[in-house]
PDB file of C-alpha atoms and ligand atoms in Angstrom:
ATOM      1  CA  MET A1348      88.055  81.715 115.866  1.00  0.00           C
ATOM      2  CA  LYS A1349      91.636  81.729 116.633  1.00  0.00           C
ATOM      3  CA  ASN A1350      92.791  84.719 116.578  1.00  0.00           C
ATOM      4  CA  ASN A1351      91.032  88.412 117.422  1.00  0.00           C
ATOM      5  CA  TYR A1352      91.310  89.847 113.627  1.00  0.00           C
ATOM      6  CA  GLN A1353      90.097  92.708 114.563  1.00  0.00           C
ATOM      7  CA  GLN A1354      91.847  94.279 117.038  1.00  0.00           C
ATOM      8  CA  ILE A1355      94.776  93.112 115.245  1.00  0.00           C
ATOM      9  CA  ILE A1356      93.857  95.169 112.278  1.00  0.00           C
ATOM     10  CA  SER A1357      92.814  97.377 114.598  1.00  0.00           C
ATOM     11  CA  SER A1358      96.703  98.026 116.195  1.00  0.00           C
ATOM     12  CA  ILE A1359      98.422  97.459 112.689  1.00  0.00           C
ATOM     13  CA  TYR A1360      96.333 100.224 110.587  1.00  0.00           C
ATOM     14  CA  SER A1361      97.254 102.690 113.902  1.00  0.00           C
ATOM     15  CA  GLU A1362     100.740 101.719 114.292  1.00  0.00           C
ATOM     16  CA  ILE A1363     100.965 102.416 110.386  1.00  0.00           C
ATOM     17  CA  VAL A1364      99.365 105.474 109.337  1.00  0.00           C
ATOM     18  CA  SER A1365     100.501 107.429 112.481  1.00  0.00           C
ATOM     19  CA  GLY A1366     104.291 105.961 111.008  1.00  0.00           C
ATOM     20  CA  GLU A1367     106.294 106.314 107.427  1.00  0.00           C
ATOM     21  CA  ASN A1368     104.661 106.909 104.490  1.00  0.00           C
ATOM     22  CA  LEU A1369     107.614 105.803 101.447  1.00  0.00           C
ATOM     23  CA  GLY A1370     107.806 105.582  98.263  1.00  0.00           C
ATOM     24  CA  GLU A1371     105.728 107.132  95.124  1.00  0.00           C
ATOM     25  CA  ILE A1372     102.992 107.546  93.241  1.00  0.00           C
ATOM     26  CA  PRO A1373     103.151 107.086  89.261  1.00  0.00           C
ATOM     27  CA  ASN A1374     102.647 110.144  87.534  1.00  0.00           C
ATOM     28  CA  TYR A1375     103.169 107.083  84.024  1.00  0.00           C
ATOM     29  CA  ILE A1376      99.178 107.181  84.373  1.00  0.00           C
ATOM     30  CA  SER A1377      98.463 111.034  84.068  1.00  0.00           C
ATOM     31  CA  GLU A1378      94.571 110.744  85.999  1.00  0.00           C
ATOM     32  CA  LEU A1379      96.235 108.386  88.848  1.00  0.00           C
ATOM     33  CA  ALA A1380      98.940 111.357  90.000  1.00  0.00           C
ATOM     34  CA  ASN A1381      96.713 113.562  92.139  1.00  0.00           C
ATOM     35  CA  ILE A1382      95.182 111.246  94.526  1.00  0.00           C
ATOM     36  CA  SER A1383      95.656 111.805  98.230  1.00  0.00           C
ATOM     37  CA  ASP A1384      98.734 109.816  99.473  1.00  0.00           C
ATOM     38  CA  HIS A1385      97.311 109.403 102.659  1.00  0.00           C
ATOM     39  CA  LYS A1386      94.261 107.282 101.520  1.00  0.00           C
ATOM     40  CA  PHE A1387      94.475 103.830 104.110  1.00  0.00           C
ATOM     41  CA  GLY A1388      91.777 101.327 103.681  1.00  0.00           C
ATOM     42  CA  VAL A1389      92.272  97.454 105.294  1.00  0.00           C
ATOM     43  CA  ALA A1390      88.804  95.758 104.322  1.00  0.00           C
ATOM     44  CA  PHE A1391      88.650  91.915 106.168  1.00  0.00           C
ATOM     45  CA  LEU A1392      86.359  89.151 104.920  1.00  0.00           C
ATOM     46  CA  ASP A1393      86.548  85.426 105.677  1.00  0.00           C
ATOM     47  CA  LEU A1394      84.573  82.616 105.296  1.00  0.00           C
ATOM     48  CA  ASN A1395      82.808  82.433 108.128  1.00  0.00           C
ATOM     49  CA  ASN A1396      81.216  85.571 107.927  1.00  0.00           C
ATOM     50  CA  ASN A1397      83.016  87.697 109.349  1.00  0.00           C
ATOM     51  CA  SER A1398      84.114  90.749 107.581  1.00  0.00           C
ATOM     52  CA  PHE A1399      85.720  94.056 108.967  1.00  0.00           C
ATOM     53  CA  GLY A1400      87.063  97.597 107.309  1.00  0.00           C
ATOM     54  CA  LYS A1401      89.443 100.184 108.542  1.00  0.00           C
ATOM     55  CA  GLY A1402      89.767 103.810 107.460  1.00  0.00           C
ATOM     56  CA  ASP A1403      89.215 104.079 103.169  1.00  0.00           C
ATOM     57  CA  PHE A1404      87.817 100.040 102.654  1.00  0.00           C
ATOM     58  CA  GLN A1405      85.048 101.553 101.127  1.00  0.00           C
ATOM     59  CA  GLU A1406      86.359 104.111  98.825  1.00  0.00           C
ATOM     60  CA  LYS A1407      86.680 103.056  94.671  1.00  0.00           C
ATOM     61  CA  PHE A1408      90.478 103.062  93.934  1.00  0.00           C
ATOM     62  CA  SER A1409      91.815 102.228  90.884  1.00  0.00           C
ATOM     63  CA  ILE A1410      92.879  98.362  90.624  1.00  0.00           C
ATOM     64  CA  GLN A1411      94.865  98.267  87.850  1.00  0.00           C
ATOM     65  CA  SER A1412      97.207  94.772  88.082  1.00  0.00           C
ATOM     66  CA  ILE A1413      94.904  93.478  90.084  1.00  0.00           C
ATOM     67  CA  SER A1414      92.101  92.478  87.334  1.00  0.00           C
ATOM     68  CA  LYS A1415      94.869  90.732  85.909  1.00  0.00           C
ATOM     69  CA  VAL A1416      93.695  87.649  88.051  1.00  0.00           C
ATOM     70  CA  PHE A1417      90.214  87.950  87.691  1.00  0.00           C
ATOM     71  CA  SER A1418      90.718  88.700  83.689  1.00  0.00           C
ATOM     72  CA  LEU A1419      92.772  85.398  84.208  1.00  0.00           C
ATOM     73  CA  ILE A1420      90.406  83.411  85.799  1.00  0.00           C
ATOM     74  CA  LEU A1421      87.786  83.958  82.739  1.00  0.00           C
ATOM     75  CA  VAL A1422      89.992  82.933  79.832  1.00  0.00           C
ATOM     76  CA  TYR A1423      91.310  79.587  82.044  1.00  0.00           C
ATOM     77  CA  LYS A1424      87.542  79.055  82.930  1.00  0.00           C
ATOM     78  CA  ASN A1425      86.795  79.108  79.431  1.00  0.00           C
ATOM     79  CA  LEU A1426      89.942  77.464  77.429  1.00  0.00           C
ATOM     80  CA  GLY A1427      90.899  75.588  79.624  1.00  0.00           C
ATOM     81  CA  GLU A1428      94.467  73.833  79.968  1.00  0.00           C
ATOM     82  CA  LYS A1429      95.179  75.175  75.868  1.00  0.00           C
ATOM     83  CA  LEU A1430      96.196  78.768  77.795  1.00  0.00           C
ATOM     84  CA  TRP A1431      99.279  77.677  78.395  1.00  0.00           C
ATOM     85  CA  LYS A1432     100.494  77.349  74.844  1.00  0.00           C
ATOM     86  CA  ARG A1433     100.330  80.942  74.493  1.00  0.00           C
ATOM     87  CA  VAL A1434     101.356  82.485  78.451  1.00  0.00           C
ATOM     88  CA  ASP A1435     103.631  80.346  80.823  1.00  0.00           C
ATOM     89  CA  VAL A1436     103.184  79.628  84.703  1.00  0.00           C
ATOM     90  CA  GLU A1437     107.297  81.174  85.667  1.00  0.00           C
ATOM     91  CA  PRO A1438     107.783  84.595  87.822  1.00  0.00           C
ATOM     92  CA  SER A1439     109.988  86.898  85.801  1.00  0.00           C
ATOM     93  CA  GLY A1440     112.205  88.232  88.241  1.00  0.00           C
ATOM     94  CA  ASN A1441     111.523  91.380  86.291  1.00  0.00           C
ATOM     95  CA  ALA A1442     109.737  94.728  86.079  1.00  0.00           C
ATOM     96  CA  PHE A1443     105.864  94.245  85.853  1.00  0.00           C
ATOM     97  CA  ASN A1444     106.389  96.300  81.665  1.00  0.00           C
ATOM     98  CA  SER A1445     109.583  94.695  80.651  1.00  0.00           C
ATOM     99  CA  LEU A1446     110.202  93.807  77.517  1.00  0.00           C
ATOM    100  CA  VAL A1447     113.378  91.557  78.369  1.00  0.00           C
ATOM    101  CA  GLN A1448     112.674  88.202  78.226  1.00  0.00           C
ATOM    102  CA  LEU A1449     109.996  88.416  75.583  1.00  0.00           C
ATOM    103  CA  GLU A1450     112.962  87.713  72.289  1.00  0.00           C
ATOM    104  CA  ALA A1451     114.949  84.512  74.193  1.00  0.00           C
ATOM    105  CA  ASP A1452     111.350  83.308  74.469  1.00  0.00           C
ATOM    106  CA  ASN A1453     109.998  83.795  71.300  1.00  0.00           C
ATOM    107  CA  GLY A1454     106.628  85.947  72.527  1.00  0.00           C
ATOM    108  CA  ILE A1455     105.710  83.914  75.654  1.00  0.00           C
ATOM    109  CA  PRO A1456     105.401  86.264  78.745  1.00  0.00           C
ATOM    110  CA  ARG A1457     106.629  84.586  82.122  1.00  0.00           C
ATOM    111  CA  ASN A1458     103.552  84.932  83.216  1.00  0.00           C
ATOM    112  CA  PRO A1459     100.301  85.839  82.889  1.00  0.00           C
ATOM    113  CA  PHE A1460     100.875  88.750  85.679  1.00  0.00           C
ATOM    114  CA  ILE A1461     103.110  90.614  83.880  1.00  0.00           C
ATOM    115  CA  ASN A1462     102.285  93.502  81.458  1.00  0.00           C
ATOM    116  CA  ALA A1463     103.379  91.313  78.657  1.00  0.00           C
ATOM    117  CA  GLY A1464     100.717  88.393  79.558  1.00  0.00           C
ATOM    118  CA  ALA A1465      97.395  90.380  80.393  1.00  0.00           C
ATOM    119  CA  LEU A1466      98.085  91.683  77.172  1.00  0.00           C
ATOM    120  CA  VAL A1467      98.233  88.053  75.419  1.00  0.00           C
ATOM    121  CA  ILE A1468      95.104  87.085  78.221  1.00  0.00           C
ATOM    122  CA  CYS A1469      93.044  90.394  76.142  1.00  0.00           C
ATOM    123  CA  ASP A1470      93.896  88.992  72.513  1.00  0.00           C
ATOM    124  CA  ILE A1471      92.029  85.613  74.012  1.00  0.00           C
ATOM    125  CA  MET A1472      89.332  87.314  75.714  1.00  0.00           C
ATOM    126  CA  LEU A1473      88.804  89.075  72.064  1.00  0.00           C
ATOM    127  CA  GLU A1474      88.700  85.815  70.288  1.00  0.00           C
ATOM    128  CA  ILE A1475      86.789  84.146  73.092  1.00  0.00           C
ATOM    129  CA  PHE A1476      84.045  86.756  72.898  1.00  0.00           C
ATOM    130  CA  GLU A1477      81.171  88.771  71.446  1.00  0.00           C
ATOM    131  CA  ASN A1478      81.946  91.866  74.570  1.00  0.00           C
ATOM    132  CA  PRO A1479      85.088  91.007  76.495  1.00  0.00           C
ATOM    133  CA  LYS A1480      84.139  94.173  78.111  1.00  0.00           C
ATOM    134  CA  ASN A1481      80.537  93.447  78.935  1.00  0.00           C
ATOM    135  CA  GLU A1482      82.086  90.156  80.070  1.00  0.00           C
ATOM    136  CA  MET A1483      84.383  91.714  82.082  1.00  0.00           C
ATOM    137  CA  LEU A1484      82.120  93.894  83.945  1.00  0.00           C
ATOM    138  CA  ASN A1485      79.740  91.668  84.569  1.00  0.00           C
ATOM    139  CA  PHE A1486      82.043  88.690  86.178  1.00  0.00           C
ATOM    140  CA  ILE A1487      82.832  91.021  88.268  1.00  0.00           C
ATOM    141  CA  ARG A1488      79.647  91.992  89.238  1.00  0.00           C
ATOM    142  CA  GLU A1489      79.025  88.598  89.513  1.00  0.00           C
ATOM    143  CA  ILE A1490      81.452  87.449  92.111  1.00  0.00           C
ATOM    144  CA  SER A1491      81.999  90.863  94.215  1.00  0.00           C
ATOM    145  CA  GLN A1492      77.749  91.262  94.448  1.00  0.00           C
ATOM    146  CA  HIS A1493      78.344  94.778  93.357  1.00  0.00           C
ATOM    147  CA  GLU A1494      75.638  96.044  90.507  1.00  0.00           C
ATOM    148  CA  ASN A1495      78.271  99.297  90.670  1.00  0.00           C
ATOM    149  CA  ILE A1496      81.436  98.506  89.009  1.00  0.00           C
ATOM    150  CA  ASN A1497      82.864 100.166  86.463  1.00  0.00           C
ATOM    151  CA  PHE A1498      85.673 101.294  83.586  1.00  0.00           C
ATOM    152  CA  ASN A1499      86.716 104.546  84.747  1.00  0.00           C
ATOM    153  CA  THR A1500      87.601 105.954  80.840  1.00  0.00           C
ATOM    154  CA  LYS A1501      88.944 108.629  82.043  1.00  0.00           C
ATOM    155  CA  VAL A1502      91.899 106.658  83.613  1.00  0.00           C
ATOM    156  CA  ALA A1503      92.101 104.327  80.707  1.00  0.00           C
ATOM    157  CA  SER A1504      92.874 107.092  77.943  1.00  0.00           C
ATOM    158  CA  SER A1505      94.882 108.854  80.122  1.00  0.00           C
ATOM    159  CA  GLU A1506      97.035 105.658  80.551  1.00  0.00           C
ATOM    160  CA  GLU A1507      96.570 105.372  76.567  1.00  0.00           C
ATOM    161  CA  LYS A1508      98.678 108.362  75.718  1.00  0.00           C
ATOM    162  CA  ASN A1509     101.489 107.259  77.351  1.00  0.00           C
ATOM    163  CA  GLY A1510     101.142 104.083  76.735  1.00  0.00           C
ATOM    164  CA  PHE A1511     104.216 103.336  74.522  1.00  0.00           C
ATOM    165  CA  ARG A1512     105.929 100.312  76.254  1.00  0.00           C
ATOM    166  CA  ASN A1513     102.955  98.539  76.408  1.00  0.00           C
ATOM    167  CA  ALA A1514     102.497  99.488  73.054  1.00  0.00           C
ATOM    168  CA  ALA A1515     105.883  97.969  72.077  1.00  0.00           C
ATOM    169  CA  MET A1516     104.876  94.736  73.327  1.00  0.00           C
ATOM    170  CA  CYS A1517     102.141  94.468  71.771  1.00  0.00           C
ATOM    171  CA  ASN A1518     103.752  94.780  68.489  1.00  0.00           C
ATOM    172  CA  TYR A1519     106.812  92.688  69.892  1.00  0.00           C
ATOM    173  CA  MET A1520     104.044  89.877  70.869  1.00  0.00           C
ATOM    174  CA  LYS A1521     102.327  89.915  67.399  1.00  0.00           C
ATOM    175  CA  SER A1522     105.750  89.377  65.332  1.00  0.00           C
ATOM    176  CA  PHE A1523     106.171  86.429  67.230  1.00  0.00           C
ATOM    177  CA  GLY A1524     102.288  85.038  65.697  1.00  0.00           C
ATOM    178  CA  ASN A1525     101.719  85.645  69.835  1.00  0.00           C
ATOM    179  CA  ILE A1526      98.880  87.849  69.300  1.00  0.00           C
ATOM    180  CA  LYS A1527      96.112  87.965  66.977  1.00  0.00           C
ATOM    181  CA  ASN A1528      93.668  91.049  66.734  1.00  0.00           C
ATOM    182  CA  LYS A1529      94.894  93.973  65.946  1.00  0.00           C
ATOM    183  CA  PRO A1530      97.369  95.637  68.661  1.00  0.00           C
ATOM    184  CA  GLU A1531      95.291  99.315  69.497  1.00  0.00           C
ATOM    185  CA  ASP A1532      92.047  96.756  69.531  1.00  0.00           C
ATOM    186  CA  VAL A1533      94.397  94.929  72.479  1.00  0.00           C
ATOM    187  CA  LEU A1534      95.743  97.401  74.013  1.00  0.00           C
ATOM    188  CA  ASP A1535      92.531  99.130  74.908  1.00  0.00           C
ATOM    189  CA  LEU A1536      90.925  96.027  75.968  1.00  0.00           C
ATOM    190  CA  TYR A1537      94.047  95.948  78.299  1.00  0.00           C
ATOM    191  CA  TYR A1538      93.180 100.102  79.807  1.00  0.00           C
ATOM    192  CA  HIS A1539      89.967  99.746  80.317  1.00  0.00           C
ATOM    193  CA  ILE A1540      90.588  95.933  81.828  1.00  0.00           C
ATOM    194  CA  CYS A1541      93.206  97.703  84.321  1.00  0.00           C
ATOM    195  CA  SER A1542      90.968 101.278  85.109  1.00  0.00           C
ATOM    196  CA  ILE A1543      88.071  99.283  87.311  1.00  0.00           C
ATOM    197  CA  GLU A1544      87.858 100.489  89.896  1.00  0.00           C
ATOM    198  CA  MET A1545      86.890  98.642  93.351  1.00  0.00           C
ATOM    199  CA  THR A1546      87.069  99.672  96.816  1.00  0.00           C
ATOM    200  CA  CYS A1547      88.790  97.008  99.412  1.00  0.00           C
ATOM    201  CA  GLU A1548      85.276  95.517 100.475  1.00  0.00           C
ATOM    202  CA  ASN A1549      83.920  94.568  96.685  1.00  0.00           C
ATOM    203  CA  LEU A1550      87.458  93.207  96.567  1.00  0.00           C
ATOM    204  CA  SER A1551      88.131  90.886  98.864  1.00  0.00           C
ATOM    205  CA  LYS A1552      84.641  89.778  98.603  1.00  0.00           C
ATOM    206  CA  SER A1553      85.266  88.851  95.115  1.00  0.00           C
ATOM    207  CA  CYS A1554      88.371  87.140  96.196  1.00  0.00           C
ATOM    208  CA  LEU A1555      86.779  84.592  98.724  1.00  0.00           C
ATOM    209  CA  PHE A1556      85.663  81.896  96.628  1.00  0.00           C
ATOM    210  CA  LEU A1557      89.498  81.736  95.963  1.00  0.00           C
ATOM    211  CA  ALA A1558      90.533  80.932  99.488  1.00  0.00           C
ATOM    212  CA  ASN A1559      87.215  78.625  98.939  1.00  0.00           C
ATOM    213  CA  GLY A1560      88.301  75.957  96.894  1.00  0.00           C
ATOM    214  CA  GLY A1561      86.590  77.884  93.923  1.00  0.00           C
ATOM    215  CA  LYS A1562      83.052  77.721  95.373  1.00  0.00           C
ATOM    216  CA  ASN A1563      81.157  81.178  95.896  1.00  0.00           C
ATOM    217  CA  PRO A1564      80.843  81.273 100.008  1.00  0.00           C
ATOM    218  CA  LYS A1565      77.429  82.913  99.725  1.00  0.00           C
ATOM    219  CA  ASN A1566      75.848  79.782  97.803  1.00  0.00           C
ATOM    220  CA  ASN A1567      78.536  77.326  96.893  1.00  0.00           C
ATOM    221  CA  GLU A1568      78.546  77.285  94.147  1.00  0.00           C
ATOM    222  CA  THR A1569      81.561  76.432  91.771  1.00  0.00           C
ATOM    223  CA  ILE A1570      83.108  79.474  90.064  1.00  0.00           C
ATOM    224  CA  LEU A1571      86.516  77.745  89.480  1.00  0.00           C
ATOM    225  CA  SER A1572      86.933  73.913  89.023  1.00  0.00           C
ATOM    226  CA  SER A1573      89.552  73.288  92.738  1.00  0.00           C
ATOM    227  CA  SER A1574      92.293  72.506  90.761  1.00  0.00           C
ATOM    228  CA  LYS A1575      92.049  75.759  88.180  1.00  0.00           C
ATOM    229  CA  THR A1576      91.294  77.071  91.777  1.00  0.00           C
ATOM    230  CA  LYS A1577      94.692  76.041  93.080  1.00  0.00           C
ATOM    231  CA  ARG A1578      96.429  76.937  89.819  1.00  0.00           C
ATOM    232  CA  ILE A1579      95.623  80.671  90.169  1.00  0.00           C
ATOM    233  CA  ASN A1580      97.053  80.799  93.641  1.00  0.00           C
ATOM    234  CA  ALA A1581     100.167  79.330  93.216  1.00  0.00           C
ATOM    235  CA  ILE A1582     100.411  82.438  90.374  1.00  0.00           C
ATOM    236  CA  MET A1583      98.964  84.882  92.538  1.00  0.00           C
ATOM    237  CA  LEU A1584     102.007  83.234  95.396  1.00  0.00           C
ATOM    238  CA  THR A1585     104.619  82.817  92.974  1.00  0.00           C
ATOM    239  CA  CYS A1586     103.823  85.980  90.637  1.00  0.00           C
ATOM    240  CA  GLY A1587     101.871  88.765  91.779  1.00  0.00           C
ATOM    241  CA  PHE A1588     104.180  90.989  92.690  1.00  0.00           C
ATOM    242  CA  TYR A1589     106.307  90.938  89.578  1.00  0.00           C
ATOM    243  CA  ASP A1590     110.310  91.297  90.778  1.00  0.00           C
ATOM    244  CA  GLU A1591     109.142  90.825  94.030  1.00  0.00           C
ATOM    245  CA  SER A1592     107.197  88.527  94.839  1.00  0.00           C
ATOM    246  CA  GLY A1593     109.577  86.052  95.979  1.00  0.00           C
ATOM    247  CA  GLU A1594     109.845  89.197  99.550  1.00  0.00           C
ATOM    248  CA  PHE A1595     106.355  88.773  98.830  1.00  0.00           C
ATOM    249  CA  SER A1596     106.311  85.302  99.705  1.00  0.00           C
ATOM    250  CA  PHE A1597     109.518  85.711 102.007  1.00  0.00           C
ATOM    251  CA  ARG A1598     107.479  88.195 104.097  1.00  0.00           C
ATOM    252  CA  VAL A1599     103.771  87.982 103.687  1.00  0.00           C
ATOM    253  CA  GLY A1600     103.334  84.306 102.943  1.00  0.00           C
ATOM    254  CA  LEU A1601      99.762  83.945 101.582  1.00  0.00           C
ATOM    255  CA  PRO A1602      99.202  83.769  97.417  1.00  0.00           C
ATOM    256  CA  GLY A1603      97.996  87.908  96.518  1.00  0.00           C
ATOM    257  CA  LYS A1604      97.904  90.110  93.630  1.00  0.00           C
ATOM    258  CA  SER A1605      98.895  93.967  93.854  1.00  0.00           C
ATOM    259  CA  GLY A1606      98.316  96.874  90.957  1.00  0.00           C
ATOM    260  CA  VAL A1607     100.026 100.350  90.428  1.00  0.00           C
ATOM    261  CA  GLY A1608      96.344 102.073  91.702  1.00  0.00           C
ATOM    262  CA  GLY A1609      98.300 101.312  95.435  1.00  0.00           C
ATOM    263  CA  GLY A1610      96.157  98.376  96.072  1.00  0.00           C
ATOM    264  CA  ILE A1611      96.663  94.551  97.202  1.00  0.00           C
ATOM    265  CA  VAL A1612      94.605  91.645  97.465  1.00  0.00           C
ATOM    266  CA  ALA A1613      95.771  88.440  99.572  1.00  0.00           C
ATOM    267  CA  LEU A1614      94.193  85.095 100.563  1.00  0.00           C
ATOM    268  CA  PHE A1615      94.898  82.365 103.032  1.00  0.00           C
ATOM    269  CA  PRO A1616      92.861  79.677 101.594  1.00  0.00           C
ATOM    270  CA  TYR A1617      90.408  78.009 103.244  1.00  0.00           C
ATOM    271  CA  HIS A1618      89.919  81.538 106.024  1.00  0.00           C
ATOM    272  CA  TYR A1619      89.799  84.650 104.760  1.00  0.00           C
ATOM    273  CA  CYS A1620      90.692  87.111 102.476  1.00  0.00           C
ATOM    274  CA  ILE A1621      92.599  90.604 102.907  1.00  0.00           C
ATOM    275  CA  THR A1622      92.234  94.142 100.882  1.00  0.00           C
ATOM    276  CA  VAL A1623      94.298  96.645 101.768  1.00  0.00           C
ATOM    277  CA  TRP A1624      95.712  99.843  99.802  1.00  0.00           C
ATOM    278  CA  SER A1625      97.575 102.881 100.262  1.00  0.00           C
ATOM    279  CA  PRO A1626      98.481 104.996  97.017  1.00  0.00           C
ATOM    280  CA  LYS A1627     102.747 104.996  97.439  1.00  0.00           C
ATOM    281  CA  LEU A1628     104.699 102.630  95.620  1.00  0.00           C
ATOM    282  CA  ASN A1629     106.995 101.203  96.897  1.00  0.00           C
ATOM    283  CA  LEU A1630     110.340 100.565  93.775  1.00  0.00           C
ATOM    284  CA  LYS A1631     108.794  97.802  92.434  1.00  0.00           C
ATOM    285  CA  GLY A1632     105.490  99.113  92.474  1.00  0.00           C
ATOM    286  CA  ASN A1633     103.913  97.080  95.269  1.00  0.00           C
ATOM    287  CA  SER A1634     102.054  99.550  97.318  1.00  0.00           C
ATOM    288  CA  PHE A1635     104.441 100.459 100.673  1.00  0.00           C
ATOM    289  CA  ARG A1636     102.195 100.287 103.288  1.00  0.00           C
ATOM    290  CA  GLY A1637     100.123  98.180 101.567  1.00  0.00           C
ATOM    291  CA  MET A1638     103.240  95.363 102.013  1.00  0.00           C
ATOM    292  CA  LYS A1639     104.014  96.322 105.691  1.00  0.00           C
ATOM    293  CA  PHE A1640     100.941  96.181 107.228  1.00  0.00           C
ATOM    294  CA  LEU A1641     100.278  92.182 105.264  1.00  0.00           C
ATOM    295  CA  GLU A1642     104.068  91.579 106.137  1.00  0.00           C
ATOM    296  CA  GLU A1643     102.975  92.806 110.601  1.00  0.00           C
ATOM    297  CA  PHE A1644      99.341  90.987 110.048  1.00  0.00           C
ATOM    298  CA  THR A1645     100.559  87.631 109.281  1.00  0.00           C
ATOM    299  CA  THR A1646     102.861  87.685 111.495  1.00  0.00           C
ATOM    300  CA  GLN A1647     101.214  88.853 114.587  1.00  0.00           C
ATOM    301  CA  THR A1648      98.313  86.330 114.168  1.00  0.00           C
ATOM    302  CA  GLY A1649     100.269  83.613 113.385  1.00  0.00           C
ATOM    303  CA  GLU A1650      98.990  82.129 110.049  1.00  0.00           C
ATOM    304  CA  SER A1651     100.254  81.689 106.427  1.00  0.00           C
ATOM    305  CA  ILE A1652     100.327  79.236 104.206  1.00  0.00           C
ATOM    306  CA  PHE A1653     104.293  78.154 105.302  1.00  0.00           C
TER     307      PHE A1653
HETATM  308  N1  LIG B1483      97.717  99.748  83.557  1.00  0.00           N
HETATM  309  C1  LIG B1483      98.602  99.844  83.987  1.00  0.00           C
HETATM  310  C2  LIG B1483     100.089  98.942  83.333  1.00  0.00           C
HETATM  311  O1  LIG B1483     100.201  98.307  82.172  1.00  0.00           O
HETATM  312  C3  LIG B1483      99.098  97.942  85.388  1.00  0.00           C
HETATM  313  C4  LIG B1483     100.335  97.779  85.836  1.00  0.00           C
HETATM  314  C5  LIG B1483     100.541  97.561  87.393  1.00  0.00           C
HETATM  315  O2  LIG B1483      98.963  97.892  87.984  1.00  0.00           O
HETATM  316  N2  LIG B1483     101.767  97.049  87.282  1.00  0.00           N
HETATM  317  O3  LIG B1483     101.891  99.790  82.991  1.00  0.00           O
END
């Protein structure tokens, strides 16, 4: 090992935990509003089976938009390249819940990681799977090697109560013919998938195959082809942080994905996966401490895809 990852993680963790904790916990999902803003966890796992965790890395949190990586993979595996007729792969340069580009783009979302794109992915899941909720949980349970992964139905219904924007988006895309099912069914699936709870440790384990050319690091079985894996990683790099994707690339230099629950997963292809969780978000909806941690991490290790 070139770097002593454990030592680097411990030292950055101590520095950040005693430093500023700026930003806000989002309150539009009422069930998430009361989480302690001191929560802070990091879980590192590499392809040589070195693992290291710090702080609240074994506590479950709401993965929210990180789930968009899993639903995209599931649909991409099943549908193949036809998928890109329904959703594009361009960075949006807009907030995750923005509607503005849909009109000019005829109801085709810019990418699968903004809400509009994830709603189209949910619509496709309803078309191709008999029980998309089970399909989603089973897939995540398999890749995380953890049976106890579930929806938090309270979080899902508390988001639905305030979900006027997502409902507007879904109906708007239906008017262009890019949503085939009933908007309420698409939204129900979307909120459930966002409400999945996982730990930093679960997430690093689940995403390690993306750092391994699509192969399960435990038994070398193919989860996703190497070409599709390359494309998922590319979308994570270019679109994983909404209108802060350029900034994440600039500061961290790894493919990654954030969620409004305060989690960020990032991976260094052919090396490792790392997950950070801290609930306070910056103005772009990404974890303040998570961004800071990962910037320090790739700076101090001297390793990034660039
Ligand atoms: N469920 C959230 C929403 O629809 C997910 C957003 C996110 O994590 N960025 O707004």
